[in-house]
Amino acid sequence: MIRIRNLAFAYAQSVFDLQIDELQIQASSATAMVGPSGSGKTTLLNIIAGILSPDSGCVSVMETDLAGLSDAARRRFRLKNIGLVFQEFELIDYLNVLDNVLLPCRVDRAFPLTSDRRDRAAGLIEDVGLKDHLKKSVTRLSQGERQRVAICRALLMRPPLLLADEPTGNLDPVTSDQIVKLLLRAVQDEGTTLLMVTHNHSLLHHFSRTIDFAEFLTTSARGASVEESRR
């Protein structure tokens, strides 16, 4: 599903430097990524999503080299194949809950708004406990509720790849567990590949693979195989 080789990336006018010799994520797997803030986990997700382009190296998603695509083609590939849960949620304040979840159908004519997609959006909203907020403006929601809306939007198109950056960061322990189980249901029922960044180690038992990003970067810099723990 994901294959990274000889990746190098640096932000302009910054000391930050991300280098990965090799990383592979298998299709239909659930992988958690942990590590200290500022180590590059979010940057890596943005590179995998094609939002950022590496300075060098190959990033292949579903056997597609994202660096070889135009900006428009990367955007289309992302809309079709990748569900994203951002730390900042990226919700549209003037839209209600339902319309925020349906946003992918409104930003590209290649993905028309159908009754099936509207029904799926409503079902996802109900699954995360927001059934009574369909028509409510997202500005009237709590941070945890806004986060759940963002998760529903990421799941709407049944993406083959789901990238989640701290999706439970604003949720209580019970809701966090429910959300992770919802994400894993996509892995189990639809063969989605899940890569999730988290600082919540109590959730790691849900995942078949955990990557300690700081340890991984150290190992990668030595040119050795990826060190990982399996649960």
PDB file of C-alpha atoms in Angstrom:
ATOM      1  CA  MET A   1       0.000   0.000   0.000  1.00  0.00           C
ATOM      2  CA  ILE A   2       2.675   2.516   1.075  1.00  0.00           C
ATOM      3  CA  ARG A   3       6.329   2.276   0.190  1.00  0.00           C
ATOM      4  CA  ILE A   4       8.889   4.956   1.005  1.00  0.00           C
ATOM      5  CA  ARG A   5      12.532   4.800  -0.064  1.00  0.00           C
ATOM      6  CA  ASN A   6      15.385   7.262   0.424  1.00  0.00           C
ATOM      7  CA  LEU A   7      13.051  10.038   1.539  1.00  0.00           C
ATOM      8  CA  ALA A   8      14.510  13.438   2.384  1.00  0.00           C
ATOM      9  CA  PHE A   9      12.466  16.492   3.344  1.00  0.00           C
ATOM     10  CA  ALA A  10      13.251  19.825   4.986  1.00  0.00           C
ATOM     11  CA  TYR A  11      11.229  22.978   5.546  1.00  0.00           C
ATOM     12  CA  ALA A  12      12.699  26.189   4.148  1.00  0.00           C
ATOM     13  CA  GLN A  13      14.532  28.280   6.742  1.00  0.00           C
ATOM     14  CA  SER A  14      14.190  25.560   9.379  1.00  0.00           C
ATOM     15  CA  VAL A  15      16.536  23.142  11.088  1.00  0.00           C
ATOM     16  CA  PHE A  16      13.932  20.370  10.743  1.00  0.00           C
ATOM     17  CA  ASP A  17      15.142  17.504   8.592  1.00  0.00           C
ATOM     18  CA  LEU A  18      13.278  14.262   7.893  1.00  0.00           C
ATOM     19  CA  GLN A  19      15.155  11.340   6.366  1.00  0.00           C
ATOM     20  CA  ILE A  20      13.787   7.822   5.938  1.00  0.00           C
ATOM     21  CA  ASP A  21      15.709   5.082   4.189  1.00  0.00           C
ATOM     22  CA  GLU A  22      12.768   2.712   3.879  1.00  0.00           C
ATOM     23  CA  LEU A  23       9.289   2.270   5.283  1.00  0.00           C
ATOM     24  CA  GLN A  24       6.515  -0.039   4.130  1.00  0.00           C
ATOM     25  CA  ILE A  25       2.907  -0.218   5.284  1.00  0.00           C
ATOM     26  CA  GLN A  26       0.981  -3.258   4.115  1.00  0.00           C
ATOM     27  CA  ALA A  27      -2.501  -3.009   2.608  1.00  0.00           C
ATOM     28  CA  SER A  28      -5.506  -3.595   4.889  1.00  0.00           C
ATOM     29  CA  SER A  29      -3.367  -3.156   8.010  1.00  0.00           C
ATOM     30  CA  ALA A  30      -3.801  -1.001  11.100  1.00  0.00           C
ATOM     31  CA  THR A  31      -0.622   0.786  12.167  1.00  0.00           C
ATOM     32  CA  ALA A  32      -0.186   3.237  15.029  1.00  0.00           C
ATOM     33  CA  MET A  33       2.690   5.700  15.099  1.00  0.00           C
ATOM     34  CA  VAL A  34       3.908   7.180  18.372  1.00  0.00           C
ATOM     35  CA  GLY A  35       6.763   9.496  19.239  1.00  0.00           C
ATOM     36  CA  PRO A  36       7.629  12.929  20.605  1.00  0.00           C
ATOM     37  CA  SER A  37       6.094  16.117  19.252  1.00  0.00           C
ATOM     38  CA  GLY A  38       8.173  17.698  16.509  1.00  0.00           C
ATOM     39  CA  SER A  39       9.756  14.438  15.369  1.00  0.00           C
ATOM     40  CA  GLY A  40       8.039  14.576  11.972  1.00  0.00           C
ATOM     41  CA  LYS A  41       4.999  12.309  12.279  1.00  0.00           C
ATOM     42  CA  THR A  42       2.546  14.893  10.932  1.00  0.00           C
ATOM     43  CA  THR A  43       5.002  15.879   8.202  1.00  0.00           C
ATOM     44  CA  LEU A  44       5.234  12.245   7.127  1.00  0.00           C
ATOM     45  CA  LEU A  45       1.437  11.940   6.916  1.00  0.00           C
ATOM     46  CA  ASN A  46       1.312  15.074   4.757  1.00  0.00           C
ATOM     47  CA  ILE A  47       3.972  13.655   2.453  1.00  0.00           C
ATOM     48  CA  ILE A  48       2.126  10.352   2.131  1.00  0.00           C
ATOM     49  CA  ALA A  49      -1.063  12.299   1.345  1.00  0.00           C
ATOM     50  CA  GLY A  50       0.700  14.309  -1.359  1.00  0.00           C
ATOM     51  CA  ILE A  51       0.101  17.598   0.462  1.00  0.00           C
ATOM     52  CA  LEU A  52       3.863  18.033   0.804  1.00  0.00           C
ATOM     53  CA  SER A  53       6.415  16.874  -1.755  1.00  0.00           C
ATOM     54  CA  PRO A  54       9.714  15.319  -0.682  1.00  0.00           C
ATOM     55  CA  ASP A  55      12.983  16.952  -1.661  1.00  0.00           C
ATOM     56  CA  SER A  56      14.160  13.562  -2.888  1.00  0.00           C
ATOM     57  CA  GLY A  57      13.224   9.902  -2.748  1.00  0.00           C
ATOM     58  CA  CYS A  58      10.179   7.871  -3.692  1.00  0.00           C
ATOM     59  CA  VAL A  59       6.796   7.857  -1.989  1.00  0.00           C
ATOM     60  CA  SER A  60       4.494   5.275  -3.548  1.00  0.00           C
ATOM     61  CA  VAL A  61       0.861   4.890  -2.508  1.00  0.00           C
ATOM     62  CA  MET A  62      -1.134   2.110  -4.149  1.00  0.00           C
ATOM     63  CA  GLU A  63       1.779   1.738  -6.607  1.00  0.00           C
ATOM     64  CA  THR A  64       1.439   5.390  -7.630  1.00  0.00           C
ATOM     65  CA  ASP A  65       4.460   7.677  -7.311  1.00  0.00           C
ATOM     66  CA  LEU A  66       2.859  10.849  -5.961  1.00  0.00           C
ATOM     67  CA  ALA A  67       5.878  12.994  -6.819  1.00  0.00           C
ATOM     68  CA  GLY A  68       5.313  12.184 -10.484  1.00  0.00           C
ATOM     69  CA  LEU A  69       1.815  13.668 -10.473  1.00  0.00           C
ATOM     70  CA  SER A  70       0.803  17.257 -11.114  1.00  0.00           C
ATOM     71  CA  ASP A  71      -0.765  19.247  -8.269  1.00  0.00           C
ATOM     72  CA  ALA A  72      -4.231  18.701  -9.763  1.00  0.00           C
ATOM     73  CA  ALA A  73      -3.614  14.966 -10.237  1.00  0.00           C
ATOM     74  CA  ARG A  74      -2.353  14.604  -6.653  1.00  0.00           C
ATOM     75  CA  ARG A  75      -5.441  16.379  -5.387  1.00  0.00           C
ATOM     76  CA  ARG A  76      -7.714  14.084  -7.414  1.00  0.00           C
ATOM     77  CA  PHE A  77      -5.813  11.010  -6.219  1.00  0.00           C
ATOM     78  CA  ARG A  78      -6.115  12.186  -2.628  1.00  0.00           C
ATOM     79  CA  LEU A  79      -9.862  12.811  -2.872  1.00  0.00           C
ATOM     80  CA  LYS A  80     -10.460   9.401  -4.394  1.00  0.00           C
ATOM     81  CA  ASN A  81      -8.111   7.257  -2.341  1.00  0.00           C
ATOM     82  CA  ILE A  82      -7.120   8.907   0.942  1.00  0.00           C
ATOM     83  CA  GLY A  83      -9.220   9.843   3.942  1.00  0.00           C
ATOM     84  CA  LEU A  84      -7.584  12.507   6.112  1.00  0.00           C
ATOM     85  CA  VAL A  85      -8.209  13.406   9.732  1.00  0.00           C
ATOM     86  CA  PHE A  86      -6.255  16.583  10.533  1.00  0.00           C
ATOM     87  CA  GLN A  87      -5.383  17.888  14.004  1.00  0.00           C
ATOM     88  CA  GLU A  88      -7.015  21.200  13.007  1.00  0.00           C
ATOM     89  CA  PHE A  89     -10.138  19.394  11.659  1.00  0.00           C
ATOM     90  CA  GLU A  90     -10.347  21.719   8.584  1.00  0.00           C
ATOM     91  CA  LEU A  91     -14.124  22.134   8.900  1.00  0.00           C
ATOM     92  CA  ILE A  92     -16.028  24.865   7.033  1.00  0.00           C
ATOM     93  CA  ASP A  93     -17.626  27.116   9.636  1.00  0.00           C
ATOM     94  CA  TYR A  94     -20.542  28.301   7.497  1.00  0.00           C
ATOM     95  CA  LEU A  95     -21.645  24.713   6.739  1.00  0.00           C
ATOM     96  CA  ASN A  96     -23.650  22.485   9.047  1.00  0.00           C
ATOM     97  CA  VAL A  97     -22.546  19.064  10.269  1.00  0.00           C
ATOM     98  CA  LEU A  98     -24.042  17.082   7.395  1.00  0.00           C
ATOM     99  CA  ASP A  99     -22.681  19.389   4.706  1.00  0.00           C
ATOM    100  CA  ASN A 100     -19.209  19.287   6.246  1.00  0.00           C
ATOM    101  CA  VAL A 101     -19.241  15.501   6.071  1.00  0.00           C
ATOM    102  CA  LEU A 102     -20.437  15.679   2.457  1.00  0.00           C
ATOM    103  CA  LEU A 103     -17.759  18.216   1.503  1.00  0.00           C
ATOM    104  CA  PRO A 104     -15.751  15.777  -0.691  1.00  0.00           C
ATOM    105  CA  CYS A 105     -18.795  15.525  -2.963  1.00  0.00           C
ATOM    106  CA  ARG A 106     -18.931  19.299  -3.335  1.00  0.00           C
ATOM    107  CA  VAL A 107     -15.315  20.064  -4.168  1.00  0.00           C
ATOM    108  CA  ASP A 108     -14.942  17.801  -7.206  1.00  0.00           C
ATOM    109  CA  ARG A 109     -17.540  16.915  -9.841  1.00  0.00           C
ATOM    110  CA  ALA A 110     -15.928  13.496 -10.253  1.00  0.00           C
ATOM    111  CA  PHE A 111     -17.541  12.524  -6.946  1.00  0.00           C
ATOM    112  CA  PRO A 112     -21.213  13.484  -7.284  1.00  0.00           C
ATOM    113  CA  LEU A 113     -23.516  13.778  -4.323  1.00  0.00           C
ATOM    114  CA  THR A 114     -25.798  10.740  -4.488  1.00  0.00           C
ATOM    115  CA  SER A 115     -28.530   9.510  -2.192  1.00  0.00           C
ATOM    116  CA  ASP A 116     -26.282   6.613  -1.152  1.00  0.00           C
ATOM    117  CA  ARG A 117     -23.528   9.010  -0.098  1.00  0.00           C
ATOM    118  CA  ARG A 118     -25.991  11.210   1.755  1.00  0.00           C
ATOM    119  CA  ASP A 119     -27.327   8.133   3.573  1.00  0.00           C
ATOM    120  CA  ARG A 120     -23.794   7.016   4.407  1.00  0.00           C
ATOM    121  CA  ALA A 121     -22.966  10.458   5.797  1.00  0.00           C
ATOM    122  CA  ALA A 122     -26.048  10.392   8.017  1.00  0.00           C
ATOM    123  CA  GLY A 123     -25.188   6.865   9.175  1.00  0.00           C
ATOM    124  CA  LEU A 124     -21.622   7.825  10.076  1.00  0.00           C
ATOM    125  CA  ILE A 125     -22.855  10.868  11.980  1.00  0.00           C
ATOM    126  CA  GLU A 126     -25.201   8.622  13.941  1.00  0.00           C
ATOM    127  CA  ASP A 127     -22.350   6.165  14.618  1.00  0.00           C
ATOM    128  CA  VAL A 128     -20.320   8.895  16.345  1.00  0.00           C
ATOM    129  CA  GLY A 129     -23.233  10.065  18.467  1.00  0.00           C
ATOM    130  CA  LEU A 130     -24.132  13.255  16.583  1.00  0.00           C
ATOM    131  CA  LYS A 131     -27.462  12.180  15.093  1.00  0.00           C
ATOM    132  CA  ASP A 132     -29.269  15.143  16.672  1.00  0.00           C
ATOM    133  CA  HIS A 133     -26.772  17.652  15.258  1.00  0.00           C
ATOM    134  CA  LEU A 134     -27.137  17.056  11.515  1.00  0.00           C
ATOM    135  CA  LYS A 135     -28.262  20.584  10.723  1.00  0.00           C
ATOM    136  CA  LYS A 136     -26.302  22.340  13.452  1.00  0.00           C
ATOM    137  CA  SER A 137     -23.506  24.730  12.516  1.00  0.00           C
ATOM    138  CA  VAL A 138     -20.112  23.276  13.378  1.00  0.00           C
ATOM    139  CA  THR A 139     -19.323  26.562  15.166  1.00  0.00           C
ATOM    140  CA  ARG A 140     -21.775  25.458  17.856  1.00  0.00           C
ATOM    141  CA  LEU A 141     -20.012  22.170  18.514  1.00  0.00           C
ATOM    142  CA  SER A 142     -17.431  21.328  21.140  1.00  0.00           C
ATOM    143  CA  GLN A 143     -13.877  20.464  20.082  1.00  0.00           C
ATOM    144  CA  GLY A 144     -14.595  16.770  20.567  1.00  0.00           C
ATOM    145  CA  GLU A 145     -17.762  16.974  18.470  1.00  0.00           C
ATOM    146  CA  ARG A 146     -15.925  18.835  15.699  1.00  0.00           C
ATOM    147  CA  GLN A 147     -13.304  16.120  15.703  1.00  0.00           C
ATOM    148  CA  ARG A 148     -15.967  13.463  15.218  1.00  0.00           C
ATOM    149  CA  VAL A 149     -17.379  15.387  12.238  1.00  0.00           C
ATOM    150  CA  ALA A 150     -13.908  15.420  10.677  1.00  0.00           C
ATOM    151  CA  ILE A 151     -13.629  11.660  11.164  1.00  0.00           C
ATOM    152  CA  CYS A 152     -16.986  11.084   9.466  1.00  0.00           C
ATOM    153  CA  ARG A 153     -15.855  13.170   6.487  1.00  0.00           C
ATOM    154  CA  ALA A 154     -12.642  11.127   6.204  1.00  0.00           C
ATOM    155  CA  LEU A 155     -14.645   7.886   6.117  1.00  0.00           C
ATOM    156  CA  LEU A 156     -17.348   9.069   3.696  1.00  0.00           C
ATOM    157  CA  MET A 157     -15.781   7.891   0.428  1.00  0.00           C
ATOM    158  CA  ARG A 158     -14.657   4.520   1.818  1.00  0.00           C
ATOM    159  CA  PRO A 159     -11.011   5.398   1.116  1.00  0.00           C
ATOM    160  CA  PRO A 160      -8.477   2.611   0.581  1.00  0.00           C
ATOM    161  CA  LEU A 161      -6.079   4.584   2.803  1.00  0.00           C
ATOM    162  CA  LEU A 162      -6.949   6.439   6.005  1.00  0.00           C
ATOM    163  CA  LEU A 163      -4.404   8.819   7.557  1.00  0.00           C
ATOM    164  CA  ALA A 164      -5.375  10.043  11.012  1.00  0.00           C
ATOM    165  CA  ASP A 165      -3.372  12.614  12.963  1.00  0.00           C
ATOM    166  CA  GLU A 166      -4.324  12.447  16.652  1.00  0.00           C
ATOM    167  CA  PRO A 167      -8.001  11.664  15.898  1.00  0.00           C
ATOM    168  CA  THR A 168      -8.801  11.153  19.590  1.00  0.00           C
ATOM    169  CA  GLY A 169      -6.832  14.119  20.908  1.00  0.00           C
ATOM    170  CA  ASN A 170      -9.896  16.038  22.137  1.00  0.00           C
ATOM    171  CA  LEU A 171     -12.013  13.096  23.222  1.00  0.00           C
ATOM    172  CA  ASP A 172     -12.674  11.449  26.564  1.00  0.00           C
ATOM    173  CA  PRO A 173     -11.417   7.864  27.064  1.00  0.00           C
ATOM    174  CA  VAL A 174     -14.773   6.203  26.304  1.00  0.00           C
ATOM    175  CA  THR A 175     -15.347   8.194  23.120  1.00  0.00           C
ATOM    176  CA  SER A 176     -11.712   7.697  22.090  1.00  0.00           C
ATOM    177  CA  ASP A 177     -12.162   3.951  22.281  1.00  0.00           C
ATOM    178  CA  GLN A 178     -15.380   4.167  20.241  1.00  0.00           C
ATOM    179  CA  ILE A 179     -13.714   6.266  17.543  1.00  0.00           C
ATOM    180  CA  VAL A 180     -10.739   3.917  17.205  1.00  0.00           C
ATOM    181  CA  LYS A 181     -13.125   0.976  16.885  1.00  0.00           C
ATOM    182  CA  LEU A 182     -14.997   2.882  14.146  1.00  0.00           C
ATOM    183  CA  LEU A 183     -11.751   3.441  12.244  1.00  0.00           C
ATOM    184  CA  LEU A 184     -10.752  -0.196  12.682  1.00  0.00           C
ATOM    185  CA  ARG A 185     -14.151  -1.295  11.403  1.00  0.00           C
ATOM    186  CA  ALA A 186     -13.180   0.248   8.061  1.00  0.00           C
ATOM    187  CA  VAL A 187     -10.041  -1.910   8.117  1.00  0.00           C
ATOM    188  CA  GLN A 188     -11.952  -5.056   8.964  1.00  0.00           C
ATOM    189  CA  ASP A 189     -15.043  -4.571   6.792  1.00  0.00           C
ATOM    190  CA  GLU A 190     -13.687  -2.649   3.802  1.00  0.00           C
ATOM    191  CA  GLY A 191      -9.989  -3.516   3.690  1.00  0.00           C
ATOM    192  CA  THR A 192      -8.935   0.060   4.437  1.00  0.00           C
ATOM    193  CA  THR A 193      -5.316   0.667   5.389  1.00  0.00           C
ATOM    194  CA  LEU A 194      -5.097   2.764   8.567  1.00  0.00           C
ATOM    195  CA  LEU A 195      -2.051   4.764   9.651  1.00  0.00           C
ATOM    196  CA  MET A 196      -2.756   6.711  12.839  1.00  0.00           C
ATOM    197  CA  VAL A 197      -0.565   9.076  14.831  1.00  0.00           C
ATOM    198  CA  THR A 198      -1.372   9.090  18.531  1.00  0.00           C
ATOM    199  CA  HIS A 199       0.088  10.016  21.899  1.00  0.00           C
ATOM    200  CA  ASN A 200      -2.479   7.848  23.678  1.00  0.00           C
ATOM    201  CA  HIS A 201      -0.653   4.625  24.457  1.00  0.00           C
ATOM    202  CA  SER A 202      -3.781   3.100  25.984  1.00  0.00           C
ATOM    203  CA  LEU A 203      -5.132   2.702  22.426  1.00  0.00           C
ATOM    204  CA  LEU A 204      -2.174   0.778  21.037  1.00  0.00           C
ATOM    205  CA  HIS A 205      -3.556  -2.645  21.889  1.00  0.00           C
ATOM    206  CA  HIS A 206      -6.117  -2.123  19.112  1.00  0.00           C
ATOM    207  CA  PHE A 207      -3.391  -2.080  16.441  1.00  0.00           C
ATOM    208  CA  SER A 208      -1.508  -4.937  14.854  1.00  0.00           C
ATOM    209  CA  ARG A 209       1.634  -2.807  14.473  1.00  0.00           C
ATOM    210  CA  THR A 210       3.085   0.115  16.391  1.00  0.00           C
ATOM    211  CA  ILE A 211       5.992   2.218  15.128  1.00  0.00           C
ATOM    212  CA  ASP A 212       7.954   4.263  17.646  1.00  0.00           C
ATOM    213  CA  PHE A 213       8.835   7.094  15.282  1.00  0.00           C
ATOM    214  CA  ALA A 214      11.841   8.438  17.184  1.00  0.00           C
ATOM    215  CA  GLU A 215      13.345   4.959  17.433  1.00  0.00           C
ATOM    216  CA  PHE A 216      12.477   4.277  13.811  1.00  0.00           C
ATOM    217  CA  LEU A 217      14.272   7.425  12.606  1.00  0.00           C
ATOM    218  CA  THR A 218      17.364   6.484  14.608  1.00  0.00           C
ATOM    219  CA  THR A 219      17.320   2.982  13.155  1.00  0.00           C
ATOM    220  CA  SER A 220      16.679   4.282   9.648  1.00  0.00           C
ATOM    221  CA  ALA A 221      19.630   6.662   9.921  1.00  0.00           C
ATOM    222  CA  ARG A 222      21.854   3.664  10.665  1.00  0.00           C
ATOM    223  CA  GLY A 223      20.568   1.936   7.544  1.00  0.00           C
ATOM    224  CA  ALA A 224      19.134  -0.954   9.534  1.00  0.00           C
ATOM    225  CA  SER A 225      15.729  -2.572   9.325  1.00  0.00           C
ATOM    226  CA  VAL A 226      12.729  -0.864  10.872  1.00  0.00           C
ATOM    227  CA  GLU A 227      12.344  -1.514  14.574  1.00  0.00           C
ATOM    228  CA  GLU A 228       8.755  -2.100  15.424  1.00  0.00           C
ATOM    229  CA  SER A 229       6.599  -3.676  18.084  1.00  0.00           C
ATOM    230  CA  ARG A 230       3.653  -5.864  17.315  1.00  0.00           C
ATOM    231  CA  ARG A 231       0.497  -6.151  19.342  1.00  0.00           C
TER     232      ARG A 231
END
